[in-house]
mmCIF file of C-alpha atoms in Angstrom:
data_model
loop_
_atom_site.group_PDB
_atom_site.id
_atom_site.type_symbol
_atom_site.label_atom_id
_atom_site.label_comp_id
_atom_site.label_asym_id
_atom_site.label_seq_id
_atom_site.Cartn_x
_atom_site.Cartn_y
_atom_site.Cartn_z
ATOM 1 C CA MET A 1 88.029 94.801 59.356
ATOM 2 C CA LEU A 2 84.325 95.231 60.093
ATOM 3 C CA LEU A 3 84.705 93.159 63.272
ATOM 4 C CA ASP A 4 87.620 95.326 64.506
ATOM 5 C CA THR A 5 85.597 98.449 63.827
ATOM 6 C CA THR A 6 82.590 97.027 65.706
ATOM 7 C CA ASN A 7 84.775 96.147 68.710
ATOM 8 C CA LYS A 8 86.251 99.649 68.783
ATOM 9 C CA ILE A 9 82.789 101.194 68.713
ATOM 10 C CA ARG A 10 81.638 98.869 71.541
ATOM 11 C CA ILE A 11 84.675 99.680 73.701
ATOM 12 C CA THR A 12 84.216 103.389 73.067
ATOM 13 C CA MET A 13 80.546 103.165 74.100
ATOM 14 C CA GLU A 14 81.455 101.247 77.234
ATOM 15 C CA LEU A 15 84.100 103.794 78.237
ATOM 16 C CA SER A 16 81.695 106.633 77.553
ATOM 17 C CA TYR A 17 79.081 104.889 79.718
ATOM 18 C CA PHE A 18 81.484 104.546 82.650
ATOM 19 C CA ASP A 19 82.669 108.102 82.163
ATOM 20 C CA SER A 20 79.062 109.242 82.462
ATOM 21 C CA ILE A 21 78.587 107.322 85.715
ATOM 22 C CA TYR A 22 81.876 108.663 87.029
ATOM 23 C CA ALA A 23 80.848 112.250 86.209
ATOM 24 C CA TRP A 24 77.426 111.704 87.773
ATOM 25 C CA LEU A 25 78.980 110.410 90.986
ATOM 26 C CA GLU A 26 81.251 113.432 91.207
ATOM 27 C CA VAL A 27 78.136 115.572 91.429
ATOM 28 C CA HIS A 28 75.922 113.171 93.435
ATOM 29 C CA HIS A 29 78.676 111.896 95.741
ATOM 30 C CA LEU A 30 76.185 110.814 98.392
ATOM 31 C CA TRP A 31 75.485 107.811 96.139
ATOM 32 C CA LEU A 32 79.145 106.791 95.928
ATOM 33 C CA GLY A 33 78.951 104.526 98.979
ATOM 34 C CA PRO A 34 75.911 102.568 97.756
ATOM 35 C CA VAL A 35 77.436 102.280 94.262
ATOM 36 C CA ILE A 36 80.605 100.808 95.801
ATOM 37 C CA GLY A 37 78.392 98.353 97.668
ATOM 38 C CA VAL A 38 76.585 97.343 94.475
ATOM 39 C CA ALA A 39 79.875 96.935 92.579
ATOM 40 C CA ALA A 40 81.285 94.737 95.339
ATOM 41 C CA PHE A 41 78.065 92.711 95.361
ATOM 42 C CA LEU A 42 78.200 92.094 91.599
ATOM 43 C CA GLU A 43 81.911 91.333 91.700
ATOM 44 C CA THR A 44 81.333 88.528 94.237
ATOM 45 C CA LEU A 45 78.014 87.265 92.852
ATOM 46 C CA VAL A 46 78.172 83.904 91.099
ATOM 47 C CA ALA A 47 78.243 84.073 87.270
ATOM 48 C CA VAL A 48 77.833 87.890 87.216
ATOM 49 C CA GLY A 49 81.260 88.334 88.773
ATOM 50 C CA LEU A 50 82.739 86.329 85.923
ATOM 51 C CA LEU A 51 81.573 88.898 83.354
ATOM 52 C CA LEU A 52 82.329 92.233 84.979
ATOM 53 C CA PRO A 53 85.777 93.886 85.138
ATOM 54 C CA GLY A 54 85.102 94.162 88.855
ATOM 55 C CA VAL A 55 88.673 94.908 89.994
ATOM 56 C CA ALA A 56 88.945 97.828 87.548
ATOM 57 C CA ILE A 57 85.526 99.199 88.530
ATOM 58 C CA LEU A 58 86.282 98.996 92.265
ATOM 59 C CA PHE A 59 89.681 100.668 91.680
ATOM 60 C CA ALA A 60 88.010 103.541 89.827
ATOM 61 C CA LEU A 61 85.363 103.970 92.543
ATOM 62 C CA GLY A 62 88.051 103.860 95.227
ATOM 63 C CA ALA A 63 90.035 106.543 93.391
ATOM 64 C CA LEU A 64 86.924 108.699 93.206
ATOM 65 C CA ALA A 65 86.421 108.293 96.950
ATOM 66 C CA GLY A 66 90.102 109.074 97.534
ATOM 67 C CA ASN A 67 89.624 112.414 95.827
ATOM 68 C CA GLY A 68 87.765 113.480 98.937
ATOM 69 C CA LEU A 69 84.245 112.366 98.072
ATOM 70 C CA LEU A 70 84.057 109.573 100.706
ATOM 71 C CA ASP A 71 86.091 108.727 103.777
ATOM 72 C CA ILE A 72 88.086 105.505 103.982
ATOM 73 C CA VAL A 73 85.942 103.971 106.726
ATOM 74 C CA SER A 74 82.775 104.320 104.653
ATOM 75 C CA VAL A 75 84.559 102.906 101.610
ATOM 76 C CA TYR A 76 85.545 99.782 103.540
ATOM 77 C CA LEU A 77 82.086 99.451 105.103
ATOM 78 C CA TRP A 78 80.184 99.580 101.795
ATOM 79 C CA ALA A 79 82.655 97.220 100.117
ATOM 80 C CA PHE A 80 82.384 94.822 103.064
ATOM 81 C CA LEU A 81 78.572 94.813 102.924
ATOM 82 C CA GLY A 82 78.479 94.250 99.174
ATOM 83 C CA ALA A 83 81.034 91.461 99.222
ATOM 84 C CA ALA A 84 79.407 89.646 102.173
ATOM 85 C CA LEU A 85 75.972 89.884 100.550
ATOM 86 C CA GLY A 86 77.254 88.739 97.117
ATOM 87 C CA ASP A 87 78.782 85.588 98.574
ATOM 88 C CA ALA A 88 75.729 84.987 100.757
ATOM 89 C CA VAL A 89 73.363 85.118 97.782
ATOM 90 C CA SER A 90 75.683 82.785 95.816
ATOM 91 C CA TYR A 91 75.736 80.342 98.770
ATOM 92 C CA GLN A 92 71.959 80.364 99.071
ATOM 93 C CA LEU A 93 71.542 79.646 95.363
ATOM 94 C CA GLY A 94 73.792 76.586 95.674
ATOM 95 C CA TYR A 95 72.167 75.538 98.970
ATOM 96 C CA HIS A 96 68.632 75.563 97.537
ATOM 97 C CA TYR A 97 69.240 74.424 93.968
ATOM 98 C CA HIS A 98 72.164 71.996 94.432
ATOM 99 C CA ASN A 99 73.139 70.189 91.211
ATOM 100 C CA ARG A 100 70.622 72.139 89.157
ATOM 101 C CA VAL A 101 73.203 74.904 89.175
ATOM 102 C CA ARG A 102 75.263 72.778 86.773
ATOM 103 C CA GLY A 103 72.591 73.325 84.157
ATOM 104 C CA TRP A 104 72.746 77.124 84.439
ATOM 105 C CA TRP A 105 74.677 79.400 82.143
ATOM 106 C CA PRO A 106 77.665 79.635 82.015
ATOM 107 C CA PHE A 107 78.319 76.402 83.980
ATOM 108 C CA TYR A 108 76.789 74.026 81.439
ATOM 109 C CA LYS A 109 79.439 75.296 79.004
ATOM 110 C CA HIS A 110 82.261 75.250 81.594
ATOM 111 C CA THR A 111 81.564 72.249 83.818
ATOM 112 C CA ASP A 112 85.169 72.214 85.047
ATOM 113 C CA TRP A 113 84.654 75.496 86.943
ATOM 114 C CA LEU A 114 82.360 73.886 89.501
ATOM 115 C CA ASP A 115 84.545 70.767 89.653
ATOM 116 C CA LYS A 116 87.570 72.889 90.556
ATOM 117 C CA GLY A 117 85.553 74.671 93.220
ATOM 118 C CA GLU A 118 84.424 71.356 94.678
ATOM 119 C CA ARG A 119 87.979 70.021 94.888
ATOM 120 C CA PHE A 120 89.129 73.255 96.494
ATOM 121 C CA ILE A 121 86.397 73.052 99.172
ATOM 122 C CA ARG A 122 86.948 69.387 99.904
ATOM 123 C CA ARG A 123 90.631 70.117 100.410
ATOM 124 C CA PHE A 124 90.407 73.261 102.583
ATOM 125 C CA GLY A 125 87.008 72.872 104.193
ATOM 126 C CA VAL A 126 85.448 75.971 105.709
ATOM 127 C CA MET A 127 88.707 77.882 105.223
ATOM 128 C CA SER A 128 88.078 77.663 101.484
ATOM 129 C CA ILE A 129 85.570 80.515 101.905
ATOM 130 C CA ALA A 130 88.383 82.815 103.082
ATOM 131 C CA PHE A 131 91.069 81.408 100.800
ATOM 132 C CA GLY A 132 88.775 81.370 97.771
ATOM 133 C CA ARG A 133 88.293 85.134 97.829
ATOM 134 C CA PHE A 134 91.895 85.604 96.793
ATOM 135 C CA VAL A 135 92.547 82.616 94.551
ATOM 136 C CA GLY A 136 91.676 83.631 91.000
ATOM 137 C CA PRO A 137 90.623 80.337 89.328
ATOM 138 C CA VAL A 138 88.066 79.415 91.998
ATOM 139 C CA ARG A 139 87.092 82.808 93.420
ATOM 140 C CA PRO A 140 83.798 83.197 91.546
ATOM 141 C CA VAL A 141 82.432 79.719 92.325
ATOM 142 C CA VAL A 142 83.473 78.796 95.877
ATOM 143 C CA PRO A 143 80.350 80.181 97.659
ATOM 144 C CA VAL A 144 77.841 78.542 95.299
ATOM 145 C CA VAL A 145 79.690 75.237 95.440
ATOM 146 C CA ALA A 146 79.758 75.478 99.254
ATOM 147 C CA GLY A 147 75.999 75.664 99.155
ATOM 148 C CA MET A 148 75.741 72.785 96.694
ATOM 149 C CA LEU A 149 77.830 70.648 99.084
ATOM 150 C CA ASN A 150 75.593 71.571 102.025
ATOM 151 C CA MET A 151 78.250 73.363 104.026
ATOM 152 C CA PRO A 152 76.539 74.244 107.367
ATOM 153 C CA PRO A 153 75.141 77.800 107.147
ATOM 154 C CA ARG A 154 76.703 78.886 110.444
ATOM 155 C CA GLN A 155 80.182 77.877 109.290
ATOM 156 C CA PHE A 156 79.755 79.553 105.952
ATOM 157 C CA TYR A 157 78.450 82.857 107.300
ATOM 158 C CA ILE A 158 81.109 83.188 109.983
ATOM 159 C CA ALA A 159 83.846 82.593 107.392
ATOM 160 C CA ASN A 160 82.083 84.878 104.897
ATOM 161 C CA LEU A 161 81.807 87.811 107.264
ATOM 162 C CA MET A 162 85.324 87.493 108.636
ATOM 163 C CA SER A 163 86.938 87.206 105.194
ATOM 164 C CA SER A 164 84.931 90.106 103.766
ATOM 165 C CA VAL A 165 86.908 92.505 105.958
ATOM 166 C CA PRO A 166 90.360 91.906 104.429
ATOM 167 C CA TRP A 167 88.733 91.567 101.015
ATOM 168 C CA ALA A 168 87.316 95.091 101.279
ATOM 169 C CA VAL A 169 90.643 96.479 102.436
ATOM 170 C CA VAL A 170 92.693 94.774 99.752
ATOM 171 C CA TYR A 171 90.341 95.596 96.884
ATOM 172 C CA MET A 172 89.578 99.223 97.807
ATOM 173 C CA THR A 173 92.816 100.550 99.260
ATOM 174 C CA PRO A 174 94.876 100.813 96.028
ATOM 175 C CA GLY A 175 92.260 102.925 94.283
ATOM 176 C CA PHE A 176 91.657 105.077 97.334
ATOM 177 C CA LEU A 177 95.364 105.799 97.748
ATOM 178 C CA ALA A 178 95.740 106.519 94.034
ATOM 179 C CA GLY A 179 92.896 109.047 94.270
ATOM 180 C CA ALA A 180 94.227 110.486 97.514
ATOM 181 C CA ALA A 181 97.639 110.990 95.952
ATOM 182 C CA VAL A 182 96.133 113.652 93.732
ATOM 183 C CA GLU A 183 95.082 115.495 96.872
ATOM 184 C CA LEU A 184 97.935 114.861 99.296
ATOM 185 C CA ASP A 185 95.939 116.254 102.200
ATOM 186 C CA GLU A 186 93.492 113.364 101.878
ATOM 187 C CA ILE A 187 96.209 110.828 102.701
ATOM 188 C CA LYS A 188 96.815 112.619 105.987
ATOM 189 C CA GLN A 189 93.146 112.122 106.876
ATOM 190 C CA ILE A 190 93.494 108.300 106.971
ATOM 191 C CA PRO A 191 93.493 107.369 110.669
ATOM 192 C CA GLN A 192 96.456 105.533 112.164
ATOM 193 C CA TRP A 193 94.384 102.368 112.629
ATOM 194 C CA GLY A 194 93.547 102.515 108.926
ATOM 195 C CA TRP A 195 97.220 102.110 107.990
ATOM 196 C CA TRP A 196 97.547 99.236 110.446
ATOM 197 C CA LEU A 197 94.487 97.603 108.937
ATOM 198 C CA MET A 198 95.923 97.915 105.426
ATOM 199 C CA GLY A 199 99.203 96.393 106.553
ATOM 200 C CA ALA A 200 97.486 93.551 108.379
ATOM 201 C CA ALA A 201 95.269 92.786 105.349
ATOM 202 C CA CYS A 202 98.270 92.679 103.009
ATOM 203 C CA LEU A 203 100.106 90.369 105.400
ATOM 204 C CA LEU A 204 97.045 88.155 105.595
ATOM 205 C CA ILE A 205 96.856 87.874 101.828
ATOM 206 C CA VAL A 206 100.520 86.904 101.627
ATOM 207 C CA MET A 207 99.970 84.236 104.276
ATOM 208 C CA ILE A 208 96.901 82.866 102.472
ATOM 209 C CA ILE A 209 98.783 82.624 99.184
ATOM 210 C CA TRP A 210 101.716 80.902 100.911
ATOM 211 C CA ILE A 211 99.435 78.435 102.738
ATOM 212 C CA VAL A 212 97.496 77.483 99.589
ATOM 213 C CA LYS A 213 100.712 77.151 97.569
ATOM 214 C CA THR A 214 102.380 75.009 100.260
ATOM 215 C CA LEU A 215 99.398 72.696 100.621
ATOM 216 C CA ARG A 216 99.148 72.264 96.875
ATOM 217 C CA GLU A 217 102.843 71.331 96.602
ATOM 218 C CA LYS A 218 102.310 68.625 99.290
ATOM 219 C CA ARG A 219 99.558 66.930 97.305
#
């Protein structure tokens, strides 16, 4: 009983905290872009991304932008920068510390996470950087494992930057459209190429899921 009450109080405090940030951003909307970038960075950062409800936070921020506080191009740009930087930092940690990462929290408690990431990378090579962004079980660990396995920096960064584009579109578009639906005029402001980009990103995700599923079935 006491535990349930404590959990309810904690959840209420967390919701109140996010409500405060949300209200602050509505007034100081010039900070919305950088906050989206920080949220995307933390969502893709090794270990930290495992703890945050990143998808929900990015959806909420996208909805706030869709209310007319930030244009779609800026939303994508900030999300792209945050995601690319988060994976880059994760890669550098693995590249410089190698197997010492296994002794870090939470990996010393969940050693199988890094093992799954290693098997994924050995199977898909450099394409694992792109595939891994959209495959739940290995998504948070692929970049750091790539560094641990000494994946060449040039290969990693090319794959990282290219895959950050569809990641930003896929993760930010649902929230933005949900927010824009409240103000129907905002949907009309999305440029034609923006719709094409959304469609192409969704198609790419379907193809990635199909490729990964097919290759797994052939094992």
